[in-house]
PDB file of C-alpha atoms in Angstrom:
ATOM      1  CA  MET U   1     263.581  39.257 358.092  1.00 53.00           C
ATOM      2  CA  MET U   2     260.116  38.873 356.924  1.00 54.00           C
ATOM      3  CA  ASN U   3     259.404  42.502 357.999  1.00 56.00           C
ATOM      4  CA  PHE U   4     262.139  44.128 356.361  1.00 51.00           C
ATOM      5  CA  PHE U   5     260.925  42.175 353.048  1.00 51.00           C
ATOM      6  CA  ARG U   6     257.586  43.462 353.593  1.00 61.00           C
ATOM      7  CA  SER U   7     258.753  46.911 354.268  1.00 59.00           C
ATOM      8  CA  THR U   8     261.158  46.807 351.067  1.00 61.00           C
ATOM      9  CA  LEU U   9     258.237  45.671 348.750  1.00 55.00           C
ATOM     10  CA  PHE U  10     255.552  48.375 350.145  1.00 54.00           C
ATOM     11  CA  LEU U  11     258.217  50.929 349.635  1.00 58.00           C
ATOM     12  CA  PHE U  12     258.886  49.665 345.758  1.00 53.00           C
ATOM     13  CA  VAL U  13     255.242  50.008 345.237  1.00 54.00           C
ATOM     14  CA  LEU U  14     254.701  53.423 346.628  1.00 58.00           C
ATOM     15  CA  LEU U  15     257.819  54.594 344.605  1.00 58.00           C
ATOM     16  CA  LEU U  16     256.193  53.102 341.382  1.00 61.00           C
ATOM     17  CA  GLY U  17     252.785  54.656 342.158  1.00 60.00           C
ATOM     18  CA  MET U  18     254.460  58.262 342.611  1.00 59.00           C
ATOM     19  CA  GLN U  19     256.396  57.771 339.674  1.00 60.00           C
ATOM     20  CA  ASP U  20     253.247  57.154 337.456  1.00 58.00           C
ATOM     21  CA  LEU U  21     251.654  59.862 339.286  1.00 51.00           C
ATOM     22  CA  MET U  22     254.203  62.249 338.324  1.00 53.00           C
ATOM     23  CA  ALA U  23     254.145  61.118 334.587  1.00 48.00           C
ATOM     24  CA  GLN U  24     250.713  61.849 334.423  1.00 52.00           C
ATOM     25  CA  GLN U  25     251.036  65.145 335.640  1.00 53.00           C
ATOM     26  CA  THR U  26     253.912  66.257 333.412  1.00 60.00           C
ATOM     27  CA  THR U  27     252.632  64.322 330.253  1.00 72.00           C
ATOM     28  CA  PRO U  28     249.609  66.187 328.644  1.00 82.00           C
ATOM     29  CA  ARG U  29     246.598  63.748 327.921  1.00 88.00           C
ATOM     30  CA  VAL U  30     245.577  62.985 324.494  1.00 91.00           C
ATOM     31  CA  TYR U  31     242.113  62.878 323.248  1.00 92.00           C
ATOM     32  CA  GLN U  32     241.180  61.236 320.054  1.00 93.00           C
ATOM     33  CA  LEU U  33     238.564  64.057 318.594  1.00 93.00           C
ATOM     34  CA  SER U  34     236.107  62.795 316.128  1.00 93.00           C
ATOM     35  CA  GLY U  35     233.890  65.239 314.371  1.00 93.00           C
ATOM     36  CA  LEU U  36     231.197  65.940 311.970  1.00 95.00           C
ATOM     37  CA  VAL U  37     231.307  69.043 309.935  1.00 95.00           C
ATOM     38  CA  ILE U  38     227.834  70.373 309.037  1.00 95.00           C
ATOM     39  CA  ALA U  39     226.799  73.423 306.840  1.00 94.00           C
ATOM     40  CA  GLU U  40     224.500  75.705 309.247  1.00 91.00           C
ATOM     41  CA  GLY U  41     222.039  76.729 306.465  1.00 86.00           C
ATOM     42  CA  SER U  42     221.295  73.483 305.014  1.00 88.00           C
ATOM     43  CA  GLN U  43     222.302  70.776 307.527  1.00 91.00           C
ATOM     44  CA  GLU U  44     223.868  69.001 304.990  1.00 93.00           C
ATOM     45  CA  PRO U  45     227.777  67.608 305.519  1.00 94.00           C
ATOM     46  CA  VAL U  46     230.493  69.514 304.248  1.00 94.00           C
ATOM     47  CA  PRO U  47     232.751  67.323 302.413  1.00 95.00           C
ATOM     48  CA  PHE U  48     236.657  67.075 302.191  1.00 94.00           C
ATOM     49  CA  ALA U  49     236.788  70.058 304.913  1.00 95.00           C
ATOM     50  CA  ARG U  50     240.407  71.044 306.307  1.00 94.00           C
ATOM     51  CA  VAL U  51     240.878  70.671 310.082  1.00 95.00           C
ATOM     52  CA  ARG U  52     244.167  72.391 311.526  1.00 94.00           C
ATOM     53  CA  ILE U  53     245.665  72.506 314.713  1.00 94.00           C
ATOM     54  CA  LYS U  54     246.921  76.120 315.327  1.00 92.00           C
ATOM     55  CA  GLY U  55     250.463  76.652 315.749  1.00 89.00           C
ATOM     56  CA  THR U  56     251.448  72.807 314.717  1.00 89.00           C
ATOM     57  CA  ARG U  57     251.434  71.011 311.755  1.00 88.00           C
ATOM     58  CA  ARG U  58     248.844  68.510 312.620  1.00 90.00           C
ATOM     59  CA  GLY U  59     245.972  68.499 310.611  1.00 90.00           C
ATOM     60  CA  SER U  60     243.364  66.253 308.732  1.00 91.00           C
ATOM     61  CA  PHE U  61     240.419  66.460 306.124  1.00 94.00           C
ATOM     62  CA  ALA U  62     236.991  65.753 306.316  1.00 94.00           C
ATOM     63  CA  ASN U  63     235.952  62.923 304.146  1.00 94.00           C
ATOM     64  CA  VAL U  64     233.199  63.070 301.556  1.00 93.00           C
ATOM     65  CA  GLU U  65     230.634  62.996 304.122  1.00 94.00           C
ATOM     66  CA  GLY U  66     232.515  65.567 306.228  1.00 94.00           C
ATOM     67  CA  PHE U  67     233.859  63.032 308.891  1.00 96.00           C
ATOM     68  CA  TYR U  68     237.285  63.585 310.509  1.00 95.00           C
ATOM     69  CA  SER U  69     239.169  62.030 313.439  1.00 94.00           C
ATOM     70  CA  ILE U  70     242.476  63.918 314.816  1.00 93.00           C
ATOM     71  CA  PRO U  71     244.531  63.333 318.191  1.00 94.00           C
ATOM     72  CA  VAL U  72     244.418  66.756 320.209  1.00 94.00           C
ATOM     73  CA  PHE U  73     245.558  68.050 323.196  1.00 93.00           C
ATOM     74  CA  ALA U  74     243.452  69.942 325.964  1.00 91.00           C
ATOM     75  CA  THR U  75     245.683  73.095 324.876  1.00 92.00           C
ATOM     76  CA  ASP U  76     244.987  73.024 321.131  1.00 94.00           C
ATOM     77  CA  THR U  77     242.614  75.126 319.113  1.00 94.00           C
ATOM     78  CA  ILE U  78     241.171  73.703 315.926  1.00 95.00           C
ATOM     79  CA  TYR U  79     240.161  75.535 313.010  1.00 96.00           C
ATOM     80  CA  ILE U  80     238.033  74.135 310.052  1.00 95.00           C
ATOM     81  CA  SER U  81     237.744  75.452 306.726  1.00 93.00           C
ATOM     82  CA  SER U  82     236.155  74.627 303.550  1.00 93.00           C
ATOM     83  CA  ILE U  83     235.823  76.971 300.296  1.00 90.00           C
ATOM     84  CA  GLY U  84     232.268  78.848 300.269  1.00 89.00           C
ATOM     85  CA  TYR U  85     232.276  78.858 304.244  1.00 93.00           C
ATOM     86  CA  ARG U  86     233.629  80.637 307.008  1.00 92.00           C
ATOM     87  CA  ARG U  87     236.147  79.425 309.062  1.00 93.00           C
ATOM     88  CA  GLY U  88     235.348  77.537 312.196  1.00 94.00           C
ATOM     89  CA  LYS U  89     236.888  77.443 315.291  1.00 93.00           C
ATOM     90  CA  LEU U  90     237.121  74.812 318.160  1.00 94.00           C
ATOM     91  CA  ILE U  91     238.669  75.906 321.561  1.00 93.00           C
ATOM     92  CA  VAL U  92     239.183  72.125 323.260  1.00 92.00           C
ATOM     93  CA  ALA U  93     239.668  73.150 326.499  1.00 91.00           C
ATOM     94  CA  ASP U  94     236.445  75.427 326.624  1.00 92.00           C
ATOM     95  CA  TYR U  95     234.630  72.332 324.780  1.00 91.00           C
ATOM     96  CA  LEU U  96     235.824  69.818 327.889  1.00 90.00           C
ATOM     97  CA  LYS U  97     234.055  72.444 330.243  1.00 89.00           C
ATOM     98  CA  GLU U  98     230.829  71.864 328.458  1.00 87.00           C
ATOM     99  CA  TYR U  99     231.461  68.387 327.438  1.00 86.00           C
ATOM    100  CA  HIS U 100     228.482  66.279 328.444  1.00 82.00           C
ATOM    101  CA  GLY U 101     230.075  63.146 327.680  1.00 81.00           C
ATOM    102  CA  ASN U 102     232.275  60.619 329.863  1.00 83.00           C
ATOM    103  CA  PRO U 103     235.255  62.867 331.298  1.00 77.00           C
ATOM    104  CA  GLU U 104     237.232  60.190 331.764  1.00 83.00           C
ATOM    105  CA  SER U 105     237.215  58.604 328.182  1.00 88.00           C
ATOM    106  CA  PRO U 106     239.974  59.660 325.938  1.00 90.00           C
ATOM    107  CA  TYR U 107     237.258  60.119 323.055  1.00 92.00           C
ATOM    108  CA  LEU U 108     235.537  63.348 322.252  1.00 92.00           C
ATOM    109  CA  TYR U 109     232.833  63.639 319.535  1.00 93.00           C
ATOM    110  CA  ALA U 110     231.844  67.066 318.084  1.00 92.00           C
ATOM    111  CA  ILE U 111     229.449  68.589 315.784  1.00 92.00           C
ATOM    112  CA  ASN U 112     230.881  71.522 313.885  1.00 94.00           C
ATOM    113  CA  TYR U 113     228.573  73.812 311.980  1.00 94.00           C
ATOM    114  CA  LEU U 114     230.199  75.969 309.184  1.00 95.00           C
ATOM    115  CA  LYS U 115     228.441  79.085 307.873  1.00 92.00           C
ATOM    116  CA  GLU U 116     228.373  79.648 304.430  1.00 90.00           C
ATOM    117  CA  ASP U 117     230.279  82.796 302.783  1.00 85.00           C
ATOM    118  CA  SER U 118     228.197  84.766 300.606  1.00 76.00           C
ATOM    119  CA  ILE U 119     230.375  86.709 297.803  1.00 73.00           C
ATOM    120  CA  VAL U 120     228.587  89.394 295.838  1.00 72.00           C
ATOM    121  CA  LEU U 121     230.306  90.059 292.452  1.00 73.00           C
ATOM    122  CA  PRO U 122     229.925  93.450 290.864  1.00 77.00           C
ATOM    123  CA  ASP U 123     227.070  93.570 287.949  1.00 79.00           C
ATOM    124  CA  ILE U 124     228.424  93.055 284.718  1.00 78.00           C
ATOM    125  CA  ALA U 125     226.938  94.596 281.497  1.00 77.00           C
ATOM    126  CA  ILE U 126     227.362  92.429 278.324  1.00 78.00           C
ATOM    127  CA  PHE U 127     227.080  94.279 275.152  1.00 75.00           C
ATOM    128  CA  PRO U 128     226.299  92.391 272.041  1.00 79.00           C
ATOM    129  CA  TYR U 129     228.670  93.436 268.894  1.00 80.00           C
ATOM    130  CA  ASN U 130     228.714  91.780 265.550  1.00 83.00           C
ATOM    131  CA  ASN U 131     232.613  91.893 264.991  1.00 83.00           C
ATOM    132  CA  ALA U 132     235.896  93.461 265.894  1.00 81.00           C
ATOM    133  CA  THR U 133     235.620  96.280 264.221  1.00 83.00           C
ATOM    134  CA  GLU U 134     232.288  97.303 266.339  1.00 82.00           C
ATOM    135  CA  LEU U 135     234.292  96.167 269.381  1.00 79.00           C
ATOM    136  CA  ARG U 136     237.201  98.513 268.755  1.00 79.00           C
ATOM    137  CA  THR U 137     235.003 101.354 268.034  1.00 82.00           C
ATOM    138  CA  ALA U 138     233.177 101.098 270.957  1.00 79.00           C
ATOM    139  CA  LEU U 139     236.221 101.206 273.053  1.00 74.00           C
ATOM    140  CA  ILE U 140     237.668 104.050 271.310  1.00 74.00           C
ATOM    141  CA  ASN U 141     234.677 106.144 271.747  1.00 76.00           C
ATOM    142  CA  THR U 142     234.412 104.956 275.554  1.00 73.00           C
ATOM    143  CA  ASN U 143     234.542 107.758 278.036  1.00 69.00           C
ATOM    144  CA  VAL U 144     237.528 107.110 280.528  1.00 63.00           C
ATOM    145  CA  ASP U 145     238.760 109.390 283.065  1.00 69.00           C
ATOM    146  CA  GLU U 146     242.298 110.114 282.152  1.00 65.00           C
ATOM    147  CA  ALA U 147     244.650 109.861 285.007  1.00 71.00           C
ATOM    148  CA  ILE U 148     246.662 112.937 286.319  1.00 73.00           C
ATOM    149  CA  GLU U 149     250.127 111.536 285.150  1.00 71.00           C
ATOM    150  CA  SER U 150     248.904 110.793 281.843  1.00 74.00           C
ATOM    151  CA  ILE U 151     247.638 114.569 281.604  1.00 75.00           C
ATOM    152  CA  ASN U 152     251.002 115.607 282.989  1.00 75.00           C
ATOM    153  CA  ALA U 153     253.126 113.642 280.625  1.00 74.00           C
ATOM    154  CA  ARG U 154     251.259 114.414 277.542  1.00 73.00           C
ATOM    155  CA  GLU U 155     251.364 118.308 278.520  1.00 76.00           C
ATOM    156  CA  ASN U 156     254.757 117.956 279.270  1.00 73.00           C
ATOM    157  CA  LEU U 157     255.257 116.166 275.894  1.00 75.00           C
ATOM    158  CA  ASN U 158     253.907 119.132 273.687  1.00 78.00           C
ATOM    159  CA  PRO U 159     256.186 120.524 271.008  1.00 78.00           C
ATOM    160  CA  ASP U 160     255.830 124.070 271.934  1.00 80.00           C
ATOM    161  CA  VAL U 161     256.688 123.244 275.634  1.00 75.00           C
ATOM    162  CA  MET U 162     259.698 121.061 274.695  1.00 75.00           C
ATOM    163  CA  ASP U 163     260.983 123.920 272.192  1.00 76.00           C
ATOM    164  CA  ILE U 164     260.668 126.411 275.328  1.00 77.00           C
ATOM    165  CA  LEU U 165     262.446 124.229 277.653  1.00 71.00           C
ATOM    166  CA  ILE U 166     265.516 123.378 275.347  1.00 70.00           C
ATOM    167  CA  GLU U 167     266.111 127.115 274.913  1.00 72.00           C
ATOM    168  CA  THR U 168     265.816 127.995 278.355  1.00 73.00           C
ATOM    169  CA  LEU U 169     267.504 125.033 279.812  1.00 68.00           C
ATOM    170  CA  ASP U 170     271.487 125.075 280.609  1.00 68.00           C
ATOM    171  CA  ILE U 171     273.691 122.257 279.435  1.00 64.00           C
ATOM    172  CA  ASP U 172     274.877 120.367 282.239  1.00 67.00           C
ATOM    173  CA  GLU U 173     278.431 118.574 282.636  1.00 66.00           C
ATOM    174  CA  GLY U 174     277.250 115.242 281.604  1.00 70.00           C
ATOM    175  CA  GLU U 175     275.755 116.727 278.285  1.00 71.00           C
ATOM    176  CA  ARG U 176     278.822 118.559 277.728  1.00 69.00           C
ATOM    177  CA  VAL U 177     280.763 115.024 277.998  1.00 72.00           C
ATOM    178  CA  MET U 178     278.172 113.309 275.588  1.00 76.00           C
ATOM    179  CA  ILE U 179     278.378 116.018 273.079  1.00 74.00           C
ATOM    180  CA  ALA U 180     282.368 116.231 273.053  1.00 73.00           C
ATOM    181  CA  ARG U 181     282.485 112.421 272.601  1.00 77.00           C
ATOM    182  CA  GLN U 182     280.123 112.566 269.505  1.00 78.00           C
ATOM    183  CA  LEU U 183     282.533 115.182 267.847  1.00 76.00           C
ATOM    184  CA  TYR U 184     285.266 113.252 268.421  1.00 75.00           C
ATOM    185  CA  TYR U 185     283.925 110.192 266.958  1.00 76.00           C
ATOM    186  CA  ASN U 186     282.631 112.518 263.887  1.00 74.00           C
ATOM    187  CA  GLU U 187     286.049 113.710 263.646  1.00 74.00           C
ATOM    188  CA  GLN U 188     288.151 110.113 263.764  1.00 69.00           C
ATOM    189  CA  GLN U 189     285.374 108.789 261.005  1.00 70.00           C
ATOM    190  CA  GLN U 190     286.013 111.464 258.797  1.00 65.00           C
ATOM    191  CA  ARG U 191     289.720 110.411 258.920  1.00 64.00           C
ATOM    192  CA  GLY U 192     289.076 107.009 258.272  1.00 56.00           C
ATOM    193  CA  VAL U 193     290.143 105.570 261.703  1.00 52.00           C
ATOM    194  CA  ALA U 194     287.646 104.118 264.007  1.00 50.00           C
ATOM    195  CA  PRO U 195     288.327 105.230 267.865  1.00 50.00           C
ATOM    196  CA  THR U 196     288.423 102.714 270.423  1.00 50.00           C
ATOM    197  CA  ALA U 197     286.331 104.559 273.195  1.00 50.00           C
ATOM    198  CA  THR U 198     284.366 101.594 274.266  1.00 49.00           C
ATOM    199  CA  LEU U 199     285.390  98.130 274.727  1.00 52.00           C
ATOM    200  CA  PHE U 200     283.019  97.008 272.712  1.00 57.00           C
ATOM    201  CA  ASP U 201     283.483  99.050 269.164  1.00 62.00           C
ATOM    202  CA  PRO U 202     282.646  96.957 266.441  1.00 68.00           C
ATOM    203  CA  MET U 203     285.037  98.417 264.352  1.00 69.00           C
ATOM    204  CA  ALA U 204     288.044  98.141 266.818  1.00 70.00           C
ATOM    205  CA  ILE U 205     287.284  94.896 267.128  1.00 71.00           C
ATOM    206  CA  TYR U 206     287.225  94.015 263.546  1.00 72.00           C
ATOM    207  CA  GLN U 207     290.355  95.839 263.165  1.00 74.00           C
ATOM    208  CA  LEU U 208     291.931  93.613 265.828  1.00 74.00           C
ATOM    209  CA  LEU U 209     290.808  90.324 264.218  1.00 77.00           C
ATOM    210  CA  ASN U 210     292.265  91.403 260.957  1.00 77.00           C
ATOM    211  CA  TYR U 211     295.502  92.085 262.776  1.00 76.00           C
ATOM    212  CA  ILE U 212     295.552  88.861 264.343  1.00 78.00           C
ATOM    213  CA  HIS U 213     294.590  87.192 261.306  1.00 75.00           C
ATOM    214  CA  ARG U 214     297.152  88.820 258.912  1.00 78.00           C
ATOM    215  CA  LYS U 215     300.168  88.338 261.697  1.00 74.00           C
ATOM    216  CA  THR U 216     299.110  84.513 261.648  1.00 76.00           C
ATOM    217  CA  LYS U 217     299.374  84.135 258.158  1.00 75.00           C
ATOM    218  CA  GLU U 218     302.910  85.837 258.024  1.00 72.00           C
ATOM    219  CA  LYS U 219     304.105  83.573 260.706  1.00 66.00           C
ATOM    220  CA  LYS U 220     302.669  80.461 258.542  1.00 66.00           C
ATOM    221  CA  ASN U 221     304.489  81.559 255.626  1.00 65.00           C
ATOM    222  CA  ARG U 222     307.806  82.112 257.232  1.00 60.00           C
ATOM    223  CA  ASN U 223     310.761  80.331 256.421  1.00 56.00           C
ATOM    224  CA  PHE U 224     312.730  79.026 259.478  1.00 51.00           C
ATOM    225  CA  ASP U 225     315.250  76.843 257.162  1.00 52.00           C
ATOM    226  CA  TYR U 226     318.361  78.845 258.526  1.00 46.00           C
ATOM    227  CA  TRP U 227     320.734  76.375 257.696  1.00 47.00           C
ATOM    228  CA  PRO U 228     321.551  75.899 253.950  1.00 48.00           C
ATOM    229  CA  GLU U 229     322.417  72.841 252.323  1.00 44.00           C
TER     230      GLU U 229
END
């Protein structure tokens, strides 16, 4: 009986150890990465740098002294960025291969260097003008190359060119319809009757409202007493 109990206890402990080992193999290990963001040129800390893990919503910001701390996995890639600096990159798996600290410790420490990003702006000439009139005159006299679209538009709007186009071009079907409608509208206006060619004709709407008002007034004044006393 005692041997059976010992065997059962041994199997139970062995199963717990195998379960713990399988859990360690399936669950990725979490490291607490603490780092310091330093400007490569000045060796000064970069305050409030953004620390972002690629492909995830996890991230953090460095404090005023450039220090940050964030949990990471061995498969993570970290991007560090700040205005005025080129974006830095830290691959955790590659960093672990060269890490000189305790490999069994869950804490990692790193120093991230960022290179200054120089932005060269074009030269700006400043001309002193005494008043707005001088500035306007200078702008008018400025020699600016005219775009090809503006040149073509100016030539096509030339009155001589427009006269030639009007004389040579045929009248299309749509233009004939517009001319016919205009002639019909003019003829109806001469008769004193406004046509109702469109739904939003103001004269037609006025006549309709006048008609409704007149009928309403007649109905109001009508005598409905059909039974004499």
